[in-house]
mmCIF file of C-alpha atoms and ligand atoms in Angstrom:
data_model
loop_
_atom_site.group_PDB
_atom_site.id
_atom_site.type_symbol
_atom_site.label_atom_id
_atom_site.label_comp_id
_atom_site.label_asym_id
_atom_site.label_seq_id
_atom_site.Cartn_x
_atom_site.Cartn_y
_atom_site.Cartn_z
ATOM 1 C CA MET A 767 -4.357 -32.831 -7.530
ATOM 2 C CA ILE A 768 -2.446 -32.695 -4.258
ATOM 3 C CA ASN A 769 -2.546 -36.412 -3.394
ATOM 4 C CA LEU A 770 -4.172 -37.399 -6.646
ATOM 5 C CA PRO A 771 -3.110 -37.167 -10.285
ATOM 6 C CA LYS A 772 -4.943 -34.899 -12.596
ATOM 7 C CA ASP A 773 -6.313 -38.031 -14.398
ATOM 8 C CA ALA A 774 -8.298 -38.810 -11.343
ATOM 9 C CA TYR A 775 -10.562 -35.773 -12.271
ATOM 10 C CA THR A 776 -10.666 -36.024 -15.989
ATOM 11 C CA SER A 777 -10.321 -39.646 -17.212
ATOM 12 C CA THR A 778 -12.991 -42.040 -17.954
ATOM 13 C CA THR A 779 -10.685 -45.097 -16.845
ATOM 14 C CA TRP A 780 -10.396 -43.504 -13.390
ATOM 15 C CA PHE A 781 -14.100 -42.720 -13.274
ATOM 16 C CA GLU A 782 -15.091 -46.329 -14.034
ATOM 17 C CA LYS A 783 -12.568 -47.789 -11.628
ATOM 18 C CA GLU A 784 -14.032 -45.493 -8.916
ATOM 19 C CA GLN A 785 -17.503 -46.929 -9.651
ATOM 20 C CA GLU A 786 -16.222 -50.318 -9.018
ATOM 21 C CA LYS A 787 -13.712 -49.671 -6.176
ATOM 22 C CA ILE A 788 -15.539 -46.970 -4.211
ATOM 23 C CA PHE A 789 -19.269 -46.753 -5.003
ATOM 24 C CA GLU A 790 -19.907 -50.455 -5.224
ATOM 25 C CA GLN A 791 -17.917 -51.208 -1.937
ATOM 26 C CA ASN A 792 -19.535 -48.492 0.290
ATOM 27 C CA TRP A 793 -23.020 -48.065 1.550
ATOM 28 C CA GLN A 794 -24.861 -45.467 -0.403
ATOM 29 C CA PHE A 795 -27.589 -43.140 0.340
ATOM 30 C CA ALA A 796 -30.968 -44.047 -1.491
ATOM 31 C CA GLY A 797 -33.584 -41.717 -0.131
ATOM 32 C CA PHE A 798 -35.678 -41.035 2.841
ATOM 33 C CA THR A 799 -37.972 -43.458 4.582
ATOM 34 C CA SER A 800 -40.779 -40.971 3.797
ATOM 35 C CA ASP A 801 -40.339 -41.700 0.085
ATOM 36 C CA LEU A 802 -41.768 -45.158 0.705
ATOM 37 C CA ASN A 803 -45.020 -45.004 2.500
ATOM 38 C CA GLU A 804 -47.110 -47.934 1.271
ATOM 39 C CA ALA A 805 -46.556 -51.435 0.347
ATOM 40 C CA GLY A 806 -45.436 -51.744 -3.364
ATOM 41 C CA GLU A 807 -43.855 -48.217 -3.398
ATOM 42 C CA PHE A 808 -40.330 -48.426 -4.769
ATOM 43 C CA LEU A 809 -37.342 -46.427 -5.853
ATOM 44 C CA THR A 810 -34.264 -47.275 -7.895
ATOM 45 C CA VAL A 811 -30.783 -46.291 -7.126
ATOM 46 C CA GLN A 812 -27.551 -46.490 -9.096
ATOM 47 C CA VAL A 813 -24.591 -47.881 -7.092
ATOM 48 C CA GLY A 814 -21.444 -47.923 -9.197
ATOM 49 C CA ARG A 815 -22.294 -50.202 -12.338
ATOM 50 C CA ILE A 816 -25.322 -51.618 -10.406
ATOM 51 C CA ASN A 817 -28.825 -50.532 -10.324
ATOM 52 C CA LEU A 818 -30.825 -51.568 -7.280
ATOM 53 C CA ILE A 819 -34.568 -51.699 -6.446
ATOM 54 C CA VAL A 820 -35.586 -50.492 -2.967
ATOM 55 C CA VAL A 821 -39.154 -51.496 -2.344
ATOM 56 C CA LYS A 822 -41.651 -51.703 0.662
ATOM 57 C CA GLY A 823 -43.082 -55.141 1.152
ATOM 58 C CA PRO A 824 -46.680 -56.185 2.228
ATOM 59 C CA ASP A 825 -45.169 -56.451 5.730
ATOM 60 C CA LEU A 826 -44.070 -52.681 5.421
ATOM 61 C CA LYS A 827 -40.377 -53.908 5.570
ATOM 62 C CA ILE A 828 -38.067 -52.244 3.183
ATOM 63 C CA ARG A 829 -35.964 -54.550 0.922
ATOM 64 C CA ALA A 830 -33.355 -54.008 -1.700
ATOM 65 C CA PHE A 831 -32.814 -56.191 -4.754
ATOM 66 C CA HIS A 832 -30.665 -55.993 -7.894
ATOM 67 C CA ASN A 833 -32.909 -54.453 -10.545
ATOM 68 C CA GLN A 834 -32.449 -57.377 -12.992
ATOM 69 C CA CYS A 835 -34.769 -60.056 -14.115
ATOM 70 C CA ARG A 836 -33.361 -63.414 -13.621
ATOM 71 C CA HIS A 837 -34.492 -64.565 -17.057
ATOM 72 C CA ARG A 838 -32.365 -62.359 -19.453
ATOM 73 C CA GLY A 839 -31.113 -59.733 -17.021
ATOM 74 C CA THR A 840 -33.390 -56.928 -18.129
ATOM 75 C CA GLN A 841 -34.127 -53.971 -15.870
ATOM 76 C CA LEU A 842 -37.376 -54.724 -14.055
ATOM 77 C CA LEU A 843 -38.422 -51.249 -12.789
ATOM 78 C CA ARG A 844 -37.856 -47.719 -13.759
ATOM 79 C CA THR A 845 -36.979 -44.817 -11.554
ATOM 80 C CA CYS A 846 -39.622 -44.698 -8.794
ATOM 81 C CA GLY A 847 -43.349 -45.384 -8.367
ATOM 82 C CA LYS A 848 -45.767 -48.003 -7.096
ATOM 83 C CA ALA A 849 -45.702 -51.556 -8.203
ATOM 84 C CA GLY A 850 -48.848 -53.616 -7.612
ATOM 85 C CA LYS A 851 -48.475 -56.817 -5.613
ATOM 86 C CA ALA A 852 -45.651 -57.915 -7.898
ATOM 87 C CA LEU A 853 -42.544 -56.730 -9.809
ATOM 88 C CA THR A 854 -42.949 -57.707 -13.448
ATOM 89 C CA CYS A 855 -40.358 -57.527 -16.104
ATOM 90 C CA PRO A 856 -41.637 -55.750 -19.150
ATOM 91 C CA TYR A 857 -39.692 -58.083 -21.649
ATOM 92 C CA HIS A 858 -41.317 -61.572 -20.951
ATOM 93 C CA ASP A 859 -43.568 -60.861 -18.066
ATOM 94 C CA TRP A 860 -41.608 -62.872 -15.480
ATOM 95 C CA SER A 861 -42.908 -61.641 -12.158
ATOM 96 C CA TYR A 862 -41.647 -61.456 -8.670
ATOM 97 C CA SER A 863 -43.133 -60.842 -5.332
ATOM 98 C CA LEU A 864 -42.342 -57.788 -3.287
ATOM 99 C CA GLU A 865 -40.072 -60.135 -1.157
ATOM 100 C CA GLY A 866 -37.964 -60.986 -4.313
ATOM 101 C CA ASP A 867 -39.302 -64.482 -5.007
ATOM 102 C CA LEU A 868 -40.059 -65.596 -8.513
ATOM 103 C CA LEU A 869 -43.957 -65.784 -8.788
ATOM 104 C CA SER A 870 -44.715 -66.707 -12.291
ATOM 105 C CA VAL A 871 -43.297 -67.436 -15.761
ATOM 106 C CA PRO A 872 -45.567 -67.281 -18.741
ATOM 107 C CA GLN A 873 -45.958 -70.611 -20.612
ATOM 108 C CA GLN A 874 -43.986 -72.244 -18.020
ATOM 109 C CA ARG A 875 -45.284 -75.873 -18.324
ATOM 110 C CA GLU A 876 -44.598 -76.039 -22.177
ATOM 111 C CA GLU A 877 -41.437 -74.002 -22.318
ATOM 112 C CA PHE A 878 -39.544 -74.402 -19.037
ATOM 113 C CA PRO A 879 -40.624 -78.025 -17.887
ATOM 114 C CA ASP A 880 -37.860 -78.274 -15.335
ATOM 115 C CA LEU A 881 -37.870 -74.717 -14.032
ATOM 116 C CA ASP A 882 -36.965 -74.464 -10.224
ATOM 117 C CA LYS A 883 -38.623 -71.193 -9.227
ATOM 118 C CA LYS A 884 -36.922 -71.342 -5.897
ATOM 119 C CA MET A 885 -33.540 -70.853 -7.487
ATOM 120 C CA LEU A 886 -34.612 -67.739 -9.391
ATOM 121 C CA GLY A 887 -35.543 -65.116 -6.868
ATOM 122 C CA LEU A 888 -34.057 -61.661 -7.435
ATOM 123 C CA HIS A 889 -30.499 -61.140 -6.246
ATOM 124 C CA ARG A 890 -30.530 -59.759 -2.836
ATOM 125 C CA ALA A 891 -28.929 -56.457 -1.898
ATOM 126 C CA SER A 892 -28.824 -54.894 1.553
ATOM 127 C CA VAL A 893 -30.758 -52.087 3.080
ATOM 128 C CA SER A 894 -30.514 -50.210 6.395
ATOM 129 C CA ILE A 895 -31.968 -47.125 7.962
ATOM 130 C CA TRP A 896 -30.123 -44.383 9.797
ATOM 131 C CA LYS A 897 -31.715 -41.125 10.822
ATOM 132 C CA GLU A 898 -34.662 -41.658 8.548
ATOM 133 C CA MET A 899 -32.281 -42.238 5.584
ATOM 134 C CA ILE A 900 -32.475 -45.387 3.521
ATOM 135 C CA TRP A 901 -29.063 -46.814 2.807
ATOM 136 C CA VAL A 902 -28.134 -49.554 0.391
ATOM 137 C CA HIS A 903 -25.265 -51.903 -0.372
ATOM 138 C CA PRO A 904 -25.214 -54.168 -3.421
ATOM 139 C CA GLU A 905 -23.817 -57.202 -1.389
ATOM 140 C CA PRO A 906 -26.271 -59.486 0.574
ATOM 141 C CA ALA A 907 -24.178 -59.466 3.699
ATOM 142 C CA PRO A 908 -21.801 -56.404 3.881
ATOM 143 C CA GLU A 909 -20.356 -54.778 6.888
ATOM 144 C CA PRO A 910 -23.300 -53.573 8.892
ATOM 145 C CA LEU A 911 -24.168 -49.906 8.225
ATOM 146 C CA THR A 912 -23.743 -48.996 11.949
ATOM 147 C CA ASP A 913 -20.132 -50.478 11.929
ATOM 148 C CA TRP A 914 -19.340 -48.854 8.594
ATOM 149 C CA LEU A 915 -20.583 -45.479 9.950
ATOM 150 C CA GLY A 916 -18.590 -45.950 13.136
ATOM 151 C CA ASP A 917 -17.922 -42.889 15.381
ATOM 152 C CA ILE A 918 -19.296 -40.370 12.773
ATOM 153 C CA LYS A 919 -22.762 -41.258 14.120
ATOM 154 C CA GLY A 920 -22.198 -39.260 17.148
ATOM 155 C CA LEU A 921 -20.775 -36.199 15.435
ATOM 156 C CA VAL A 922 -23.483 -35.263 12.993
ATOM 157 C CA GLY A 923 -25.455 -32.909 15.236
ATOM 158 C CA PRO A 924 -28.202 -33.524 17.801
ATOM 159 C CA HIS A 925 -31.021 -33.077 15.307
ATOM 160 C CA ARG A 926 -33.859 -35.487 15.750
ATOM 161 C CA VAL A 927 -34.576 -36.051 12.185
ATOM 162 C CA GLU A 928 -37.695 -38.195 12.899
ATOM 163 C CA GLU A 929 -39.401 -35.146 14.415
ATOM 164 C CA LEU A 930 -38.441 -32.759 11.374
ATOM 165 C CA ILE A 931 -40.512 -32.465 8.310
ATOM 166 C CA GLU A 932 -39.307 -32.226 4.748
ATOM 167 C CA ASP A 933 -40.023 -28.965 2.952
ATOM 168 C CA PRO A 934 -40.436 -30.305 -0.693
ATOM 169 C CA ASP A 935 -40.375 -26.830 -2.164
ATOM 170 C CA SER A 936 -36.738 -26.215 -0.892
ATOM 171 C CA ALA A 937 -35.339 -29.264 -2.709
ATOM 172 C CA THR A 938 -32.742 -28.440 -5.412
ATOM 173 C CA GLU A 939 -31.116 -30.389 -8.197
ATOM 174 C CA HIS A 940 -28.040 -29.169 -10.092
ATOM 175 C CA GLU A 941 -25.775 -30.524 -12.821
ATOM 176 C CA ILE A 942 -22.300 -29.253 -12.161
ATOM 177 C CA LYS A 943 -19.653 -29.390 -14.917
ATOM 178 C CA ALA A 944 -16.927 -30.727 -12.516
ATOM 179 C CA ASN A 945 -15.697 -34.070 -11.365
ATOM 180 C CA TRP A 946 -17.671 -35.418 -8.267
ATOM 181 C CA LYS A 947 -14.503 -35.106 -6.136
ATOM 182 C CA ILE A 948 -14.053 -31.476 -6.796
ATOM 183 C CA VAL A 949 -17.705 -31.089 -5.466
ATOM 184 C CA ALA A 950 -16.878 -33.279 -2.422
ATOM 185 C CA GLU A 951 -13.615 -31.519 -1.656
ATOM 186 C CA ASN A 952 -15.421 -28.113 -1.960
ATOM 187 C CA TYR A 953 -17.906 -29.354 0.593
ATOM 188 C CA ILE A 954 -15.157 -30.254 3.137
ATOM 189 C CA ASP A 955 -12.910 -27.394 2.385
ATOM 190 C CA GLY A 956 -12.900 -25.088 5.566
ATOM 191 C CA TYR A 957 -10.499 -22.535 4.141
ATOM 192 C CA HIS A 958 -13.006 -21.149 1.415
ATOM 193 C CA LEU A 959 -15.855 -20.501 3.828
ATOM 194 C CA ALA A 960 -14.725 -17.090 5.023
ATOM 195 C CA HIS A 961 -13.605 -16.048 1.572
ATOM 196 C CA LEU A 962 -15.950 -17.432 -1.221
ATOM 197 C CA HIS A 963 -18.843 -17.129 1.048
ATOM 198 C CA SER A 964 -17.801 -13.929 2.865
ATOM 199 C CA ALA A 965 -21.250 -12.427 2.236
ATOM 200 C CA THR A 966 -23.442 -15.488 2.309
ATOM 201 C CA LEU A 967 -22.275 -17.613 5.173
ATOM 202 C CA ASN A 968 -21.182 -14.817 7.546
ATOM 203 C CA MET A 969 -23.426 -16.122 10.416
ATOM 204 C CA TYR A 970 -20.864 -18.747 11.229
ATOM 205 C CA ALA A 971 -17.672 -18.248 13.098
ATOM 206 C CA HIS A 972 -15.330 -19.969 10.593
ATOM 207 C CA GLN A 973 -12.157 -19.397 12.599
ATOM 208 C CA GLN A 974 -13.596 -21.724 15.358
ATOM 209 C CA GLN A 975 -14.246 -24.662 13.045
ATOM 210 C CA GLU A 976 -13.511 -27.987 14.387
ATOM 211 C CA CYS A 977 -13.169 -30.888 11.795
ATOM 212 C CA GLY A 978 -11.396 -33.978 10.831
ATOM 213 C CA PHE A 979 -11.830 -37.487 9.520
ATOM 214 C CA VAL A 980 -13.142 -40.055 11.726
ATOM 215 C CA GLY A 981 -12.167 -43.280 9.752
ATOM 216 C CA LYS A 982 -13.433 -42.537 6.222
ATOM 217 C CA HIS A 983 -16.004 -40.048 7.148
ATOM 218 C CA PHE A 984 -15.518 -36.414 7.680
ATOM 219 C CA ALA A 985 -16.883 -34.371 10.667
ATOM 220 C CA PHE A 986 -17.174 -30.671 10.854
ATOM 221 C CA TYR A 987 -18.599 -28.124 13.246
ATOM 222 C CA GLU A 988 -18.571 -24.502 13.658
ATOM 223 C CA PRO A 989 -20.502 -22.282 16.053
ATOM 224 C CA LEU A 990 -22.708 -19.305 15.168
ATOM 225 C CA THR A 991 -21.236 -15.850 15.427
ATOM 226 C CA ASP A 992 -22.098 -14.239 18.700
ATOM 227 C CA LYS A 993 -24.242 -11.596 16.966
ATOM 228 C CA TYR A 994 -26.317 -14.330 15.208
ATOM 229 C CA ALA A 995 -26.530 -16.604 18.237
ATOM 230 C CA ASP A 996 -27.708 -13.602 20.362
ATOM 231 C CA ASN A 997 -30.426 -12.618 17.906
ATOM 232 C CA LEU A 998 -31.340 -16.148 16.653
ATOM 233 C CA LYS A 999 -35.031 -15.702 16.923
ATOM 234 C CA GLU A 1000 -35.048 -12.632 14.709
ATOM 235 C CA MET A 1001 -32.242 -13.617 12.297
ATOM 236 C CA SER A 1002 -32.842 -17.315 11.665
ATOM 237 C CA PRO A 1003 -34.457 -17.734 8.188
ATOM 238 C CA LEU A 1004 -36.640 -20.616 9.670
ATOM 239 C CA PRO A 1005 -37.838 -21.504 13.155
ATOM 240 C CA PRO A 1006 -34.713 -22.586 15.031
ATOM 241 C CA ILE A 1007 -34.169 -26.257 15.993
ATOM 242 C CA ASP A 1008 -34.930 -26.443 19.641
ATOM 243 C CA HIS A 1009 -33.047 -29.541 20.788
ATOM 244 C CA PHE A 1010 -29.327 -28.690 20.824
ATOM 245 C CA THR A 1011 -27.434 -30.356 23.718
ATOM 246 C CA GLU A 1012 -24.403 -29.573 25.797
ATOM 247 C CA GLU A 1013 -22.405 -32.273 23.921
ATOM 248 C CA GLN A 1014 -23.589 -31.036 20.595
ATOM 249 C CA PRO A 1015 -24.302 -27.408 20.938
ATOM 250 C CA LEU A 1016 -25.968 -24.751 18.643
ATOM 251 C CA GLY A 1017 -24.038 -24.405 15.394
ATOM 252 C CA ALA A 1018 -23.636 -25.964 11.936
ATOM 253 C CA TYR A 1019 -22.648 -29.694 11.684
ATOM 254 C CA VAL A 1020 -21.565 -30.462 8.124
ATOM 255 C CA PRO A 1021 -20.133 -34.037 7.805
ATOM 256 C CA LEU A 1022 -19.430 -35.949 4.650
ATOM 257 C CA ILE A 1023 -20.460 -39.522 4.841
ATOM 258 C CA PHE A 1024 -17.866 -41.256 2.671
ATOM 259 C CA PRO A 1025 -17.717 -40.746 -0.253
ATOM 260 C CA ASN A 1026 -20.631 -38.670 -1.396
ATOM 261 C CA LEU A 1027 -23.272 -37.832 1.071
ATOM 262 C CA GLY A 1028 -23.023 -34.327 2.769
ATOM 263 C CA ILE A 1029 -25.258 -33.600 5.684
ATOM 264 C CA GLY A 1030 -25.868 -29.939 6.621
ATOM 265 C CA ALA A 1031 -27.420 -29.803 10.036
ATOM 266 C CA SER A 1032 -27.643 -26.325 11.190
ATOM 267 C CA GLU A 1033 -29.339 -24.033 13.793
ATOM 268 C CA SER A 1034 -32.671 -24.095 11.726
ATOM 269 C CA SER A 1035 -32.639 -26.931 9.259
ATOM 270 C CA TRP A 1036 -31.334 -30.386 8.415
ATOM 271 C CA SER A 1037 -30.271 -31.237 4.840
ATOM 272 C CA ILE A 1038 -28.647 -33.799 2.608
ATOM 273 C CA PHE A 1039 -26.325 -32.903 -0.106
ATOM 274 C CA HIS A 1040 -26.148 -35.942 -2.360
ATOM 275 C CA ILE A 1041 -23.178 -35.909 -4.909
ATOM 276 C CA ILE A 1042 -23.923 -38.124 -7.750
ATOM 277 C CA PRO A 1043 -21.287 -38.753 -10.397
ATOM 278 C CA LEU A 1044 -22.400 -38.763 -13.963
ATOM 279 C CA ALA A 1045 -19.191 -38.562 -15.997
ATOM 280 C CA PRO A 1046 -15.630 -37.594 -15.317
ATOM 281 C CA ASN A 1047 -16.543 -33.904 -15.704
ATOM 282 C CA LEU A 1048 -20.321 -34.042 -14.652
ATOM 283 C CA THR A 1049 -21.855 -34.379 -11.353
ATOM 284 C CA ARG A 1050 -25.576 -34.063 -10.170
ATOM 285 C CA VAL A 1051 -26.178 -32.700 -6.758
ATOM 286 C CA ILE A 1052 -29.526 -33.160 -5.084
ATOM 287 C CA THR A 1053 -30.354 -31.326 -1.854
ATOM 288 C CA ARG A 1054 -33.381 -32.088 0.342
ATOM 289 C CA THR A 1055 -34.294 -30.176 3.578
ATOM 290 C CA LYS A 1056 -36.114 -30.954 6.687
ATOM 291 C CA VAL A 1057 -37.284 -28.282 9.105
ATOM 292 C CA MET A 1058 -38.968 -27.917 12.471
ATOM 293 C CA PRO A 1059 -42.669 -28.640 12.139
ATOM 294 C CA ALA A 1060 -44.543 -25.186 12.477
ATOM 295 C CA SER A 1061 -47.508 -23.679 10.863
ATOM 296 C CA GLY A 1062 -47.315 -21.893 7.506
ATOM 297 C CA TRP A 1063 -47.818 -18.583 9.257
ATOM 298 C CA ALA A 1064 -44.747 -19.202 11.548
ATOM 299 C CA TYR A 1065 -42.691 -19.741 8.481
ATOM 300 C CA PHE A 1066 -43.869 -16.664 6.904
ATOM 301 C CA ARG A 1067 -43.280 -14.511 9.985
ATOM 302 C CA GLN A 1068 -39.840 -16.014 10.382
ATOM 303 C CA SER A 1069 -38.810 -15.365 6.798
ATOM 304 C CA GLN A 1070 -40.034 -11.801 7.019
ATOM 305 C CA ARG A 1071 -37.995 -11.165 10.105
ATOM 306 C CA SER A 1072 -34.961 -12.796 8.722
ATOM 307 C CA ASN A 1073 -35.276 -10.647 5.495
ATOM 308 C CA ASN A 1074 -35.248 -7.658 7.516
ATOM 309 C CA ALA A 1075 -32.224 -8.826 9.667
ATOM 310 C CA PHE A 1076 -30.271 -9.728 6.517
ATOM 311 C CA ALA A 1077 -31.473 -6.765 4.457
ATOM 312 C CA SER A 1078 -27.827 -5.900 3.732
ATOM 313 C CA MET A 1079 -26.902 -9.322 2.489
ATOM 314 C CA SER A 1080 -25.892 -9.602 -1.086
ATOM 315 C CA GLY A 1081 -23.135 -11.461 -2.969
ATOM 316 C CA LYS A 1082 -19.425 -11.371 -2.713
ATOM 317 C CA TYR A 1083 -19.177 -8.847 -5.411
ATOM 318 C CA ALA A 1084 -21.821 -6.283 -4.673
ATOM 319 C CA GLU A 1085 -21.497 -4.507 -7.940
ATOM 320 C CA GLY A 1086 -20.737 -5.833 -11.367
ATOM 321 C CA THR A 1087 -21.844 -5.913 -14.968
ATOM 322 C CA SER A 1088 -23.933 -9.176 -15.271
ATOM 323 C CA PRO A 1089 -27.119 -9.565 -13.179
ATOM 324 C CA ASP A 1090 -26.747 -13.411 -13.207
ATOM 325 C CA ASP A 1091 -23.199 -13.435 -11.936
ATOM 326 C CA PRO A 1092 -22.936 -16.203 -9.286
ATOM 327 C CA MET A 1093 -20.809 -13.938 -7.283
ATOM 328 C CA GLN A 1094 -23.559 -11.455 -6.953
ATOM 329 C CA SER A 1095 -26.418 -14.032 -6.319
ATOM 330 C CA GLY A 1096 -26.170 -14.018 -2.561
ATOM 331 C CA ASP A 1097 -26.604 -17.926 -2.951
ATOM 332 C CA PHE A 1098 -23.705 -19.888 -1.481
ATOM 333 C CA MET A 1099 -24.630 -22.900 -3.547
ATOM 334 C CA ALA A 1100 -24.214 -20.710 -6.727
ATOM 335 C CA GLU A 1101 -20.951 -19.676 -5.466
ATOM 336 C CA ASP A 1102 -19.699 -23.170 -4.798
ATOM 337 C CA ILE A 1103 -20.849 -24.365 -8.193
ATOM 338 C CA PHE A 1104 -18.948 -21.478 -9.798
ATOM 339 C CA ALA A 1105 -15.915 -22.293 -7.901
ATOM 340 C CA CYS A 1106 -16.098 -26.034 -8.746
ATOM 341 C CA GLU A 1107 -16.637 -25.487 -12.483
ATOM 342 C CA GLN A 1108 -13.709 -23.039 -12.657
ATOM 343 C CA GLN A 1109 -11.580 -25.606 -10.849
ATOM 344 C CA GLN A 1110 -12.494 -28.285 -13.428
ATOM 345 C CA LYS A 1111 -11.828 -25.917 -16.252
ATOM 346 C CA ALA A 1112 -8.404 -25.105 -14.853
ATOM 347 C CA LEU A 1113 -7.417 -28.710 -15.213
ATOM 348 C CA ASN A 1114 -7.335 -28.414 -19.009
ATOM 349 C CA SER A 1115 -4.417 -25.932 -18.943
ATOM 350 C CA PRO A 1116 -1.009 -27.326 -19.311
ATOM 351 C CA TYR A 1117 0.222 -24.811 -16.831
ATOM 352 C CA PHE A 1118 -2.220 -26.272 -14.162
ATOM 353 C CA SER A 1119 -0.553 -26.915 -10.798
ATOM 354 C CA VAL A 1120 -1.514 -26.660 -7.188
ATOM 355 C CA GLY A 1121 0.501 -24.474 -4.812
ATOM 356 C CA PRO A 1122 0.808 -24.690 -0.956
ATOM 357 C CA THR A 1123 -2.424 -25.664 0.710
ATOM 358 C CA ALA A 1124 -3.628 -24.474 4.099
ATOM 359 C CA GLN A 1125 -2.118 -26.552 7.196
ATOM 360 C CA ASN A 1126 -5.369 -26.902 8.968
ATOM 361 C CA GLN A 1127 -8.358 -25.711 7.069
ATOM 362 C CA GLU A 1128 -7.386 -27.688 3.874
ATOM 363 C CA ALA A 1129 -6.138 -30.745 5.527
ATOM 364 C CA SER A 1130 -9.655 -32.251 4.902
ATOM 365 C CA VAL A 1131 -9.001 -32.065 1.127
ATOM 366 C CA ARG A 1132 -5.518 -33.685 1.284
ATOM 367 C CA ASP A 1133 -6.897 -36.430 3.738
ATOM 368 C CA PHE A 1134 -9.987 -37.054 1.442
ATOM 369 C CA GLN A 1135 -7.613 -37.631 -1.614
ATOM 370 C CA SER A 1136 -5.311 -40.045 0.443
ATOM 371 C CA ILE A 1137 -8.513 -41.998 1.414
ATOM 372 C CA ILE A 1138 -9.579 -42.163 -2.250
ATOM 373 C CA ASN A 1139 -6.108 -43.383 -3.066
ATOM 374 C CA LEU A 1140 -6.303 -46.141 -0.418
ATOM 375 C CA GLU A 1141 -9.792 -47.309 -1.665
ATOM 376 C CA MET A 1142 -8.639 -47.441 -5.284
ATOM 377 C CA GLU A 1143 -5.656 -49.699 -4.353
ATOM 378 C CA GLN A 1144 -7.850 -52.276 -2.586
HETATM 379 FE FE1 FE2 B 2406 -18.689 -23.549 -0.110
#
């Protein structure tokens, strides 16, 4: 749109090429370590054109395999759940150990007299853990996750994720009628924060934002407003994070791990914002949030306090005609979804064009598009 053609946001050809050139070539977020607690528990994740299984073995090690039976290529496992001691293909009952080795083939002696089981283990993929997140890569020996992340590792906030607990009730899932890059660009666009979210994110000092790309990944920090910082105990919607440091002080750390995992690490919570492309004009976003461990009573008290402090908070447009107007929702996610869908719709007009963009606060969007271009050319 600035550095990318309109086609990049609308065409199936672009979308499919991105799956191959971007999603299959980069590490992808697959879930939290807490999703796989016992041996046999598994989840599946789509990485470009490839479906992967992530499974906990009898040794409690997490491994990743291509979700394809070596017999006829059928998908072995569906979504998530618990396999027994083996992964069995529903088609002809070929079964594999949780370590990916072929265990048994029905009627092997009569039908497959020369079968070499050792050659027919599941295709191996890679798995790595960072901050309690499971990351996968379809290749057996890609660039290690820690190298691929590089310096962004030190710029995502001091949050000790292993000490926080997930609040499952706060998880959200949205289908947004926009290309995944519009959603990612909105996530890293620092210019809209003070405007689209003038009534919903006004606890942050947007004019003091510090951000930029570190390799392919995007770092973003902004402090709290003085008023909010001074009254944090009363105003925070949740018990505040208690381990900010001098190097990584109180505030909001909102990086985007390339190309599609946003992290929102704030004064009171730590969230992931997982952008999943479904079609050129359709994107699923899943959010999951971790918070300080505290008793239910502490949370109740905190939310009561915060409700009082924010009693005046509404939406961008306080008055209007429709009660379900996202601009009146007081929910910044609803505001972002509205903006993304409007942006996608605008692409249909033959009069669509992009005017001048903000030198500093929209540099992120231009840089993101340049990186997409580079990846697509490789
Ligand atoms: Fe936003």
